[in-house]
């Protein structure tokens, strides 16, 4: 259970979805850290999937993976990147998981014959999730997914209302993120949708303590006064969340608006001006806004129409660029285009090519064509997970000349260079899988150690012998082909400590060609850019200068 001092901030969203609640929550958390507080961020998603692992990236964007192997909402990525606090399975939940727990308990007879109801059984399960597995955090920030008024969200609003009742209002703050639409013909920001949204919250017994108002233009004091009066919120707690060009500016923009003062006042914490240290954010923004130059990086993937599908990758590339004081000019290329047209058309001016993670056959030939282009033209190349598997197939087909080399993910093949993983070690436990097992939650997930080969490029980049990276895959490179790959210029330069699983490959005849079975993008942070991305961008800059 929680330390008696822990305070809870609940973030709800109103008016429309996609307002950036995750970023707002992460920004508020980093501001509180800037005051020296210890924080933890949690996400509660009202949809019925047990986790987002089986959802299409078009539905949900990227699936974020934690060290402990939870497939979670992409907002957890924002949380980790902004706060530096590693998220765990106790920080992300969905209605599917909540109901699953309730029904499992019912089957075990734990409710002693009671009729199981949304209130109190589901709401209690939600409350337990929010309050458990905490230690000495000063603040726990919980974001409720969806928009106030959604049917699925009701048990969550009831649960957080009850938490405020149980713990006392002095330990709970409700923050409502809303939108003030700007109507150009009237030249005005409109407050009515926010008023309605707050009325809806009040119907559920929740009085917001702060309104965080997304707006494309500054909100005038008279508008703040009006919102404060109609929504029953203190005027100084109506905070503008002005659109900014760069996400790293958000914490600075909120702090400028006095969000930290409003939070401190709410909780009765003594608040002196200029106590919040956000200098590290200022430095990041300064570099991001004044790069020494730019490099062109192409990401050749399948979900390029929706950038949310590659959220962490996008951020990791930016971190790598910032670390080099450069800007990455990223083009997101649908791999299918490289099946119809010469790759040259899309890739000729790029200084770096990334083939990211993915599932399924569509567009794979285009990915392989992009990899061939990177290999032959000596363009720095990073293959991530599926991208690594495709890089291995490319070498087998185009260098070793084994034309039918393929992955069993698509079809049975005579040359299964990539095959289904049926057994692997997780610590002391042997994990086993079969072809017809469940799809949800059964991949090789989470952090695994990897030993780097002496004298390899990756060893030089990481500067250490053993690393830990996060995984999310069902297939792996087949080590039976290791010698053929080696003879074709591709070496396995990272493997699991037992030597069984190939985790990294690199080409020895290329300035920078690396494929990794894990997802390095998940661990990159603005203040701790991932070494692979820093090095990739450095190689891209070198190519540009050459
Ligand atoms: N589809 C591949 C696998 O399951 C790669 C997964 C990924 O890129 N995350 O192994």
Coordinates of C-alpha atoms and ligand atoms in Angstrom, one line a residue:
X1 CA 0.0 0.0 0.0
X2 CA 1.0 3.6 -0.3
X3 CA 3.1 5.8 1.9
X4 CA 0.7 8.1 3.8
X5 CA 2.3 11.1 2.3
X6 CA 1.9 10.0 -1.4
X7 CA -0.3 12.4 -3.3
X8 CA -2.4 11.5 -6.3
X9 CA -2.9 13.6 -9.4
X10 CA -5.6 12.3 -11.8
X11 CA -5.5 13.5 -15.4
X12 CA -8.7 13.2 -17.4
X13 CA -9.4 14.5 -20.9
X14 CA -12.4 16.4 -22.3
X15 CA -13.9 17.7 -25.5
X16 CA -11.9 15.6 -28.0
X17 CA -9.4 12.8 -28.0
X18 CA -5.7 13.1 -29.0
X19 CA -5.1 16.2 -26.9
X20 CA -1.8 14.8 -25.7
X21 CA -2.8 13.7 -22.2
X22 CA 0.3 11.5 -22.1
X23 CA 2.6 14.3 -22.9
X24 CA 0.8 16.6 -20.5
X25 CA 1.1 14.0 -17.7
X26 CA 4.8 13.4 -18.4
X27 CA 5.5 17.1 -18.5
X28 CA 3.8 17.7 -15.2
X29 CA 5.8 14.8 -13.7
X30 CA 9.1 16.2 -14.9
X31 CA 8.3 19.6 -13.5
X32 CA 7.6 18.1 -10.1
X33 CA 10.9 16.2 -10.4
X34 CA 12.5 19.6 -11.1
X35 CA 11.3 20.6 -7.6
X36 CA 12.9 17.5 -6.2
X37 CA 9.8 15.3 -5.8
X38 CA 9.8 11.6 -6.5
X39 CA 7.1 10.7 -9.1
X40 CA 5.5 7.6 -10.7
X41 CA 3.2 7.7 -13.7
X42 CA 0.4 5.3 -14.4
X43 CA -2.0 4.8 -17.3
X44 CA -5.5 3.4 -17.1
X45 CA -7.1 2.5 -20.5
X46 CA -10.9 1.9 -20.5
X47 CA -10.9 -0.4 -23.6
X48 CA -11.6 -4.1 -23.3
X49 CA -8.4 -5.6 -24.8
X50 CA -6.3 -7.1 -22.1
X51 CA -3.4 -5.1 -23.4
X52 CA -2.6 -3.3 -26.7
X53 CA -0.3 -6.2 -27.8
X54 CA -2.8 -7.7 -30.2
X55 CA -4.1 -4.4 -31.6
X56 CA -3.1 -3.0 -35.0
X57 CA -0.7 -0.1 -34.8
X58 CA -3.3 1.8 -36.9
X59 CA -5.7 1.4 -34.0
X60 CA -3.5 2.2 -31.2
X61 CA -0.1 3.4 -32.4
X62 CA 3.0 1.8 -31.1
X63 CA 3.0 -0.9 -28.4
X64 CA 5.5 0.1 -25.8
X65 CA 7.3 -2.7 -23.9
X66 CA 8.6 -2.3 -20.4
X67 CA 11.7 -4.1 -18.9
X68 CA 9.4 -6.6 -17.1
X69 CA 7.8 -7.5 -20.4
X70 CA 4.5 -5.7 -20.3
X71 CA 3.0 -4.7 -23.6
X72 CA 1.7 -1.3 -22.8
X73 CA 0.2 1.9 -24.1
X74 CA 2.6 4.2 -25.9
X75 CA 2.0 6.9 -23.3
X76 CA 4.3 4.9 -21.0
X77 CA 7.0 5.8 -23.5
X78 CA 6.4 9.5 -22.9
X79 CA 6.4 8.8 -19.2
X80 CA 9.8 7.0 -19.3
X81 CA 11.4 9.5 -21.7
X82 CA 10.4 12.5 -19.7
X83 CA 10.7 11.2 -16.1
X84 CA 13.5 8.7 -16.6
X85 CA 11.5 6.4 -14.2
X86 CA 11.3 2.8 -15.7
X87 CA 7.7 1.8 -16.0
X88 CA 6.5 -1.7 -14.8
X89 CA 3.5 -4.0 -15.2
X90 CA 2.0 -2.1 -12.3
X91 CA 1.8 1.1 -14.3
X92 CA -0.5 0.2 -17.2
X93 CA -3.9 -1.4 -17.1
X94 CA -7.0 -1.8 -19.3
X95 CA -10.6 -2.7 -18.6
X96 CA -9.9 -6.1 -20.2
X97 CA -7.2 -6.8 -17.5
X98 CA -9.4 -5.4 -14.7
X99 CA -12.4 -7.6 -15.7
X100 CA -10.1 -10.6 -16.2
X101 CA -8.9 -10.2 -12.6
X102 CA -12.4 -9.8 -11.3
X103 CA -13.7 -12.8 -13.2
X104 CA -10.7 -14.9 -12.1
X105 CA -11.4 -14.0 -8.5
X106 CA -15.0 -14.8 -8.9
X107 CA -14.1 -18.3 -10.3
X108 CA -11.8 -18.9 -7.4
X109 CA -14.7 -18.1 -5.1
X110 CA -13.0 -15.2 -3.5
X111 CA -16.1 -13.0 -3.4
X112 CA -17.8 -15.4 -1.0
X113 CA -21.0 -15.7 -2.8
X114 CA -21.6 -12.0 -3.6
X115 CA -23.2 -10.8 -6.8
X116 CA -20.4 -9.3 -8.8
X117 CA -21.0 -5.7 -9.9
X118 CA -19.2 -2.9 -11.6
X119 CA -19.6 -1.0 -8.3
X120 CA -18.0 -2.1 -6.0
X121 CA -16.1 -5.0 -7.5
X122 CA -14.7 -3.5 -10.7
X123 CA -14.2 -0.1 -9.1
X124 CA -12.3 -1.7 -6.2
X125 CA -10.1 -3.6 -8.6
X126 CA -9.3 -0.2 -10.3
X127 CA -8.6 1.4 -6.9
X128 CA -6.3 -1.4 -5.9
X129 CA -4.4 -1.0 -9.2
X130 CA -3.9 2.7 -8.5
X131 CA -2.9 2.4 -4.9
X132 CA -0.8 -0.7 -4.9
X133 CA 3.0 -1.4 -5.6
X134 CA 4.0 2.1 -4.5
X135 CA 6.9 2.9 -2.1
X136 CA 7.9 6.3 -1.2
X137 CA 6.6 8.3 -4.1
X138 CA 5.7 11.9 -3.4
X139 CA 3.3 12.0 -6.4
X140 CA 1.6 9.4 -8.4
X141 CA 0.1 10.8 -11.7
X142 CA -2.6 8.6 -13.2
X143 CA -3.9 9.3 -16.6
X144 CA -7.4 8.0 -17.5
X145 CA -7.5 7.1 -21.2
X146 CA -10.3 8.3 -23.5
X147 CA -12.6 11.3 -23.1
X148 CA -14.9 12.1 -20.2
X149 CA -18.4 10.9 -21.3
X150 CA -17.2 7.7 -22.8
X151 CA -19.3 4.7 -21.5
X152 CA -16.2 2.6 -20.9
X153 CA -14.6 5.3 -18.8
X154 CA -17.4 5.5 -16.1
X155 CA -16.0 2.9 -13.7
X156 CA -12.7 4.8 -13.7
X157 CA -14.2 8.1 -12.9
X158 CA -16.2 6.5 -10.1
X159 CA -13.0 4.8 -8.8
X160 CA -11.0 8.0 -8.7
X161 CA -13.9 9.9 -7.1
X162 CA -13.9 7.2 -4.3
X163 CA -10.1 7.5 -3.9
X164 CA -10.5 11.2 -3.3
X165 CA -13.2 10.4 -0.7
X166 CA -11.1 7.7 0.9
X167 CA -7.8 9.6 1.1
X168 CA -9.2 13.1 1.5
X169 CA -9.2 15.9 -1.0
X170 CA -5.9 17.2 0.4
X171 CA -4.1 14.2 -1.1
X172 CA -5.8 14.2 -4.5
X173 CA -5.9 16.6 -7.4
X174 CA -8.0 16.3 -10.5
X175 CA -6.6 17.9 -13.6
X176 CA -8.8 18.1 -16.6
X177 CA -7.1 18.6 -20.0
X178 CA -9.4 20.2 -22.5
X179 CA -9.4 22.1 -25.8
X180 CA -10.4 25.7 -26.4
X181 CA -11.2 25.7 -30.1
X182 CA -10.4 28.9 -32.0
X183 CA -13.0 30.1 -34.4
X184 CA -11.2 32.4 -36.9
X185 CA -14.4 34.1 -38.2
X186 CA -15.3 35.1 -34.7
X187 CA -11.6 35.7 -33.8
X188 CA -12.4 33.9 -30.5
X189 CA -11.5 31.0 -28.4
X190 CA -14.6 29.0 -27.4
X191 CA -15.0 27.9 -23.8
X192 CA -18.4 26.2 -24.1
X193 CA -17.1 22.7 -24.9
X194 CA -14.9 22.8 -21.8
X195 CA -17.9 24.0 -19.7
X196 CA -19.9 21.0 -20.9
X197 CA -17.1 18.6 -20.3
X198 CA -16.6 19.8 -16.7
X199 CA -20.4 19.6 -16.1
X200 CA -20.1 15.9 -17.2
X201 CA -17.3 15.4 -14.7
X202 CA -19.3 17.0 -12.0
X203 CA -22.2 14.6 -12.8
X204 CA -19.7 11.8 -11.8
X205 CA -19.0 13.7 -8.6
X206 CA -15.6 15.0 -9.7
X207 CA -14.8 18.6 -9.3
X208 CA -11.6 19.4 -11.3
X209 CA -9.0 21.4 -9.4
X210 CA -7.2 22.5 -12.5
X211 CA -8.0 23.0 -16.2
X212 CA -5.2 22.6 -18.6
X213 CA -6.5 24.2 -21.7
X214 CA -5.0 23.3 -25.1
X215 CA -5.1 26.3 -27.3
X216 CA -3.4 27.5 -30.5
X217 CA -3.4 31.1 -29.3
X218 CA -2.7 32.6 -25.8
X219 CA -5.8 32.5 -23.5
X220 CA -6.7 36.0 -22.2
X221 CA -7.3 36.6 -18.5
X222 CA -11.0 37.4 -19.1
X223 CA -11.5 34.0 -20.8
X224 CA -9.7 32.3 -17.9
X225 CA -11.9 34.2 -15.5
X226 CA -15.0 33.0 -17.3
X227 CA -13.8 29.4 -17.4
X228 CA -12.9 29.6 -13.7
X229 CA -16.3 30.9 -12.7
X230 CA -18.4 28.5 -14.8
X231 CA -16.3 25.5 -14.0
X232 CA -15.8 26.2 -10.3
X233 CA -12.0 26.2 -10.6
X234 CA -9.6 28.8 -9.1
X235 CA -8.6 31.4 -11.7
X236 CA -4.9 30.7 -11.2
X237 CA -5.6 27.1 -11.8
X238 CA -6.8 27.7 -15.4
X239 CA -3.6 26.9 -17.2
X240 CA -2.9 27.5 -20.9
X241 CA -1.3 24.6 -22.7
X242 CA -0.3 26.5 -25.8
X243 CA 0.6 24.6 -28.9
X244 CA 4.4 24.4 -29.2
X245 CA 6.6 23.4 -32.1
X246 CA 8.7 21.0 -30.1
X247 CA 7.5 18.5 -27.5
X248 CA 10.6 19.3 -25.3
X249 CA 9.2 22.8 -24.8
X250 CA 6.1 21.5 -23.1
X251 CA 7.5 21.3 -19.6
X252 CA 9.0 24.8 -20.0
X253 CA 5.7 26.2 -21.3
X254 CA 3.7 24.7 -18.5
X255 CA 6.1 25.9 -15.9
X256 CA 6.0 29.4 -17.3
X257 CA 2.2 29.3 -16.9
X258 CA 2.6 28.5 -13.2
X259 CA 1.5 24.9 -13.2
X260 CA 3.9 24.0 -10.4
X261 CA 2.7 26.8 -8.3
X262 CA -0.9 25.7 -8.8
X263 CA -0.1 22.1 -7.8
X264 CA 1.9 23.2 -4.7
X265 CA -0.9 25.5 -3.6
X266 CA -3.4 22.8 -4.0
X267 CA -1.5 20.4 -1.8
X268 CA -0.5 23.1 0.7
X269 CA 3.2 22.7 -0.2
X270 CA 5.3 25.8 0.4
X271 CA 6.0 27.2 -3.0
X272 CA 8.7 29.7 -3.7
X273 CA 9.2 31.1 -7.2
X274 CA 12.0 29.8 -9.4
X275 CA 12.3 26.7 -7.4
X276 CA 11.8 24.4 -10.3
X277 CA 14.9 23.4 -12.0
X278 CA 14.2 22.8 -15.7
X279 CA 17.6 23.8 -17.0
X280 CA 18.1 20.4 -18.6
X281 CA 15.0 20.9 -20.7
X282 CA 16.2 24.4 -21.7
X283 CA 19.5 22.9 -23.0
X284 CA 17.7 20.3 -25.0
X285 CA 15.4 22.9 -26.6
X286 CA 18.3 25.2 -27.3
X287 CA 20.2 22.4 -29.2
X288 CA 17.0 21.2 -31.0
X289 CA 16.3 24.7 -32.2
X290 CA 19.8 25.6 -33.3
X291 CA 21.3 22.5 -34.9
X292 CA 24.7 22.7 -36.6
X293 CA 23.3 21.0 -39.7
X294 CA 20.9 18.3 -40.7
X295 CA 21.0 14.7 -42.0
X296 CA 18.4 12.8 -44.0
X297 CA 17.3 9.6 -42.4
X298 CA 14.8 7.3 -44.2
X299 CA 12.6 4.9 -42.2
X300 CA 11.3 2.2 -44.6
X301 CA 8.3 0.6 -42.9
X302 CA 4.7 -0.5 -43.1
X303 CA 2.8 1.8 -40.9
X304 CA 4.2 5.1 -42.2
X305 CA 0.8 6.7 -42.6
X306 CA 0.5 6.9 -38.8
X307 CA 3.6 8.2 -37.1
X308 CA 2.2 7.2 -33.7
X309 CA 3.1 3.7 -34.8
X310 CA 6.8 4.6 -34.6
X311 CA 6.6 7.0 -31.7
X312 CA 9.7 5.7 -29.7
X313 CA 11.7 5.3 -32.9
X314 CA 10.9 8.9 -34.0
X315 CA 12.0 10.1 -30.6
X316 CA 15.1 8.0 -30.4
X317 CA 16.3 9.3 -33.8
X318 CA 15.7 12.9 -32.5
X319 CA 17.7 12.1 -29.4
X320 CA 20.6 10.7 -31.5
X321 CA 20.5 13.9 -33.6
X322 CA 20.4 16.2 -30.6
X323 CA 23.4 14.4 -29.1
X324 CA 25.3 15.2 -32.2
X325 CA 24.0 18.8 -32.2
X326 CA 22.3 18.0 -35.5
X327 CA 18.7 17.8 -36.8
X328 CA 17.4 14.6 -38.3
X329 CA 15.3 15.2 -41.4
X330 CA 13.2 12.0 -41.4
X331 CA 11.3 10.6 -44.3
X332 CA 8.8 7.9 -43.6
X333 CA 8.6 5.7 -46.6
X334 CA 6.0 3.0 -47.3
X335 CA 8.1 -0.1 -48.1
X336 CA 5.6 -1.1 -50.8
X337 CA 6.7 1.8 -52.9
X338 CA 10.2 0.2 -53.1
X339 CA 8.6 -2.8 -54.7
X340 CA 7.1 -0.9 -57.6
X341 CA 9.9 1.6 -58.1
X342 CA 13.7 1.7 -58.0
X343 CA 14.8 2.3 -54.4
X344 CA 17.2 4.9 -55.8
X345 CA 14.2 7.2 -56.3
X346 CA 13.4 7.3 -52.6
X347 CA 16.8 6.7 -51.0
X348 CA 19.4 8.5 -53.1
X349 CA 19.8 11.5 -50.9
X350 CA 19.6 9.8 -47.6
X351 CA 22.5 9.4 -45.2
X352 CA 20.9 6.8 -43.0
X353 CA 18.3 4.0 -43.5
X354 CA 16.3 2.3 -40.8
X355 CA 14.0 -0.7 -41.3
X356 CA 12.0 -0.9 -38.1
X357 CA 10.0 -3.7 -36.4
X358 CA 7.0 -5.2 -38.1
X359 CA 4.8 -8.1 -38.6
X360 CA 3.5 -9.9 -41.7
X361 CA 4.5 -10.3 -45.3
X362 CA 3.1 -7.1 -46.9
X363 CA 5.8 -4.8 -48.0
X364 CA 8.7 -7.1 -47.0
X365 CA 10.2 -7.2 -50.5
X366 CA 10.4 -3.4 -50.4
X367 CA 12.2 -3.6 -47.0
X368 CA 14.7 -6.1 -48.5
X369 CA 15.2 -3.8 -51.5
X370 CA 16.0 -0.9 -49.1
X371 CA 18.5 -3.0 -47.2
X372 CA 20.2 -4.1 -50.4
X373 CA 20.5 -0.4 -51.4
X374 CA 22.0 0.5 -48.0
X375 CA 24.4 -2.4 -48.2
X376 CA 25.6 -1.7 -51.8
X377 CA 25.8 2.1 -51.4
X378 CA 27.4 1.9 -48.0
X379 CA 24.7 4.0 -46.4
X380 CA 24.5 3.6 -42.6
X381 CA 21.8 1.1 -41.9
X382 CA 20.0 0.0 -38.7
X383 CA 17.6 -2.9 -38.8
X384 CA 15.4 -3.3 -35.8
X385 CA 13.8 -6.6 -34.9
X386 CA 11.9 -7.4 -38.1
X387 CA 14.3 -5.1 -39.9
X388 CA 17.2 -7.2 -38.6
X389 CA 15.5 -10.4 -39.7
X390 CA 15.0 -8.9 -43.2
X391 CA 18.7 -7.8 -43.3
X392 CA 19.7 -11.5 -42.7
X393 CA 17.4 -12.7 -45.4
X394 CA 18.8 -10.0 -47.8
X395 CA 22.4 -11.2 -47.2
X396 CA 21.3 -14.8 -47.7
X397 CA 19.4 -14.1 -50.9
X398 CA 21.6 -11.5 -52.5
X399 CA 25.1 -12.3 -51.2
X400 CA 25.0 -16.0 -50.4
X401 CA 22.8 -16.6 -53.4
X402 CA 20.2 -18.7 -51.6
X403 CA 17.2 -17.3 -53.4
X404 CA 14.5 -19.0 -51.4
X405 CA 15.8 -17.9 -48.0
X406 CA 12.8 -16.7 -46.0
X407 CA 11.1 -16.5 -42.6
X408 CA 8.5 -19.1 -41.5
X409 CA 6.4 -16.1 -40.2
X410 CA 4.9 -16.1 -43.7
X411 CA 5.0 -19.6 -45.1
X412 CA 6.8 -22.8 -44.6
X413 CA 10.1 -22.6 -46.5
X414 CA 13.0 -24.9 -47.5
X415 CA 15.5 -22.3 -46.2
X416 CA 14.1 -21.0 -42.9
X417 CA 16.7 -18.4 -42.1
X418 CA 14.3 -16.9 -39.6
X419 CA 12.1 -19.4 -37.7
X420 CA 9.6 -19.6 -34.8
X421 CA 11.1 -19.5 -31.4
X422 CA 9.9 -22.5 -29.5
X423 CA 12.1 -22.4 -26.4
X424 CA 14.3 -19.9 -24.6
X425 CA 15.6 -19.0 -21.1
X426 CA 14.1 -16.2 -19.1
X427 CA 16.4 -16.1 -16.0
X428 CA 16.0 -19.6 -14.5
X429 CA 12.8 -20.3 -16.3
X430 CA 12.5 -22.1 -19.7
X431 CA 9.8 -20.4 -21.8
X432 CA 8.1 -22.7 -24.3
X433 CA 5.8 -21.8 -27.2
X434 CA 4.1 -23.7 -30.0
X435 CA 2.7 -22.8 -33.4
X436 CA -0.9 -22.8 -32.3
X437 CA -0.6 -21.1 -28.9
X438 CA -2.4 -17.8 -28.0
X439 CA -1.2 -14.6 -29.8
X440 CA -1.7 -12.3 -26.8
X441 CA 1.2 -11.7 -24.4
X442 CA 3.2 -14.8 -25.6
X443 CA 6.1 -13.2 -27.5
X444 CA 9.6 -13.0 -26.1
X445 CA 8.9 -9.8 -24.2
X446 CA 10.9 -7.4 -22.1
X447 CA 14.5 -7.0 -21.1
X448 CA 17.1 -9.7 -21.8
X449 CA 20.8 -9.6 -21.4
X450 CA 23.1 -9.8 -24.5
X451 CA 26.8 -10.4 -24.7
X452 CA 28.8 -8.4 -27.2
X453 CA 31.5 -9.9 -29.3
X454 CA 35.0 -8.7 -28.7
X455 CA 36.3 -6.4 -31.4
X456 CA 32.8 -5.8 -32.9
X457 CA 31.3 -2.5 -33.9
X458 CA 28.6 -2.8 -31.4
X459 CA 31.1 -3.4 -28.6
X460 CA 32.8 -0.2 -29.6
X461 CA 29.5 1.7 -29.7
X462 CA 28.2 0.5 -26.4
X463 CA 31.6 0.6 -24.7
X464 CA 30.7 -2.5 -22.6
X465 CA 30.6 -6.2 -22.9
X466 CA 27.1 -7.0 -21.7
X467 CA 24.0 -5.0 -22.3
X468 CA 20.3 -5.3 -21.5
X469 CA 17.7 -4.4 -24.2
X470 CA 13.9 -4.9 -24.6
X471 CA 12.4 -7.5 -26.9
X472 CA 9.1 -8.1 -28.6
X473 CA 9.3 -11.0 -31.1
X474 CA 8.2 -14.5 -31.9
X475 CA 10.7 -15.4 -34.6
X476 CA 14.5 -15.5 -34.5
X477 CA 17.5 -15.9 -36.8
X478 CA 18.3 -19.5 -37.3
X479 CA 21.9 -20.2 -36.1
X480 CA 22.3 -23.1 -38.5
X481 CA 23.0 -20.5 -41.2
X482 CA 25.6 -18.6 -39.1
X483 CA 28.6 -19.9 -41.1
X484 CA 26.9 -19.1 -44.5
X485 CA 26.2 -15.6 -43.2
X486 CA 29.8 -15.2 -42.0
X487 CA 31.1 -16.3 -45.4
X488 CA 28.8 -13.6 -46.9
X489 CA 30.2 -10.8 -44.7
X490 CA 27.6 -10.8 -41.9
X491 CA 28.7 -11.8 -38.4
X492 CA 26.7 -12.4 -35.2
X493 CA 28.1 -9.8 -32.9
X494 CA 25.7 -10.1 -30.0
X495 CA 24.1 -13.2 -28.5
X496 CA 22.2 -14.3 -25.4
X497 CA 24.6 -15.2 -22.5
X498 CA 24.0 -18.9 -23.2
X499 CA 25.1 -18.3 -26.7
X500 CA 21.9 -19.8 -28.1
X501 CA 20.1 -16.7 -29.5
X502 CA 21.5 -14.3 -32.1
X503 CA 20.7 -10.8 -30.9
X504 CA 22.9 -8.6 -33.1
X505 CA 24.3 -8.9 -36.6
X506 CA 26.7 -6.6 -38.4
X507 CA 28.4 -6.5 -41.8
X508 CA 32.1 -6.4 -41.8
X509 CA 32.5 -4.8 -45.2
X510 CA 30.4 -1.8 -44.5
X511 CA 31.0 1.4 -42.4
X512 CA 27.8 1.1 -40.4
X513 CA 25.5 -1.8 -41.0
X514 CA 23.8 -3.3 -37.8
X515 CA 20.7 -5.4 -37.2
X516 CA 19.4 -5.8 -33.7
X517 CA 16.7 -8.3 -32.6
X518 CA 15.7 -6.0 -29.8
X519 CA 14.1 -2.5 -29.7
X520 CA 16.8 0.0 -28.7
X521 CA 14.4 2.9 -29.4
X522 CA 12.4 1.9 -26.3
X523 CA 15.2 2.9 -23.9
X524 CA 16.4 6.1 -25.5
X525 CA 15.7 9.3 -23.6
X526 CA 16.5 13.0 -24.4
X527 CA 18.9 13.0 -21.5
X528 CA 20.3 9.5 -22.1
X529 CA 20.2 9.1 -25.9
X530 CA 20.7 5.5 -27.0
X531 CA 24.3 4.8 -28.1
X532 CA 23.1 3.0 -31.3
X533 CA 21.2 6.1 -32.4
X534 CA 23.9 8.5 -31.4
X535 CA 26.4 6.4 -33.4
X536 CA 24.1 6.0 -36.4
X537 CA 23.5 9.7 -36.7
X538 CA 27.3 10.3 -36.3
X539 CA 27.9 7.9 -39.2
X540 CA 25.2 9.7 -41.3
X541 CA 26.9 13.1 -40.6
X542 CA 30.3 11.6 -41.6
X543 CA 28.8 10.3 -44.8
X544 CA 27.3 13.7 -45.5
X545 CA 30.6 15.4 -44.9
X546 CA 32.6 12.9 -47.0
Ligands
LIG1 N1 7.5 -10.3 -36.7 C1 8.7 -10.5 -36.2 C2 8.7 -11.5 -35.0 O1 7.7 -11.8 -34.4 C3 9.4 -9.2 -35.7 C4 8.6 -8.6 -34.6 C5 9.0 -7.1 -34.4 O2 9.6 -6.5 -35.3 N2 8.7 -6.6 -33.2 O3 9.8 -12.0 -34.7

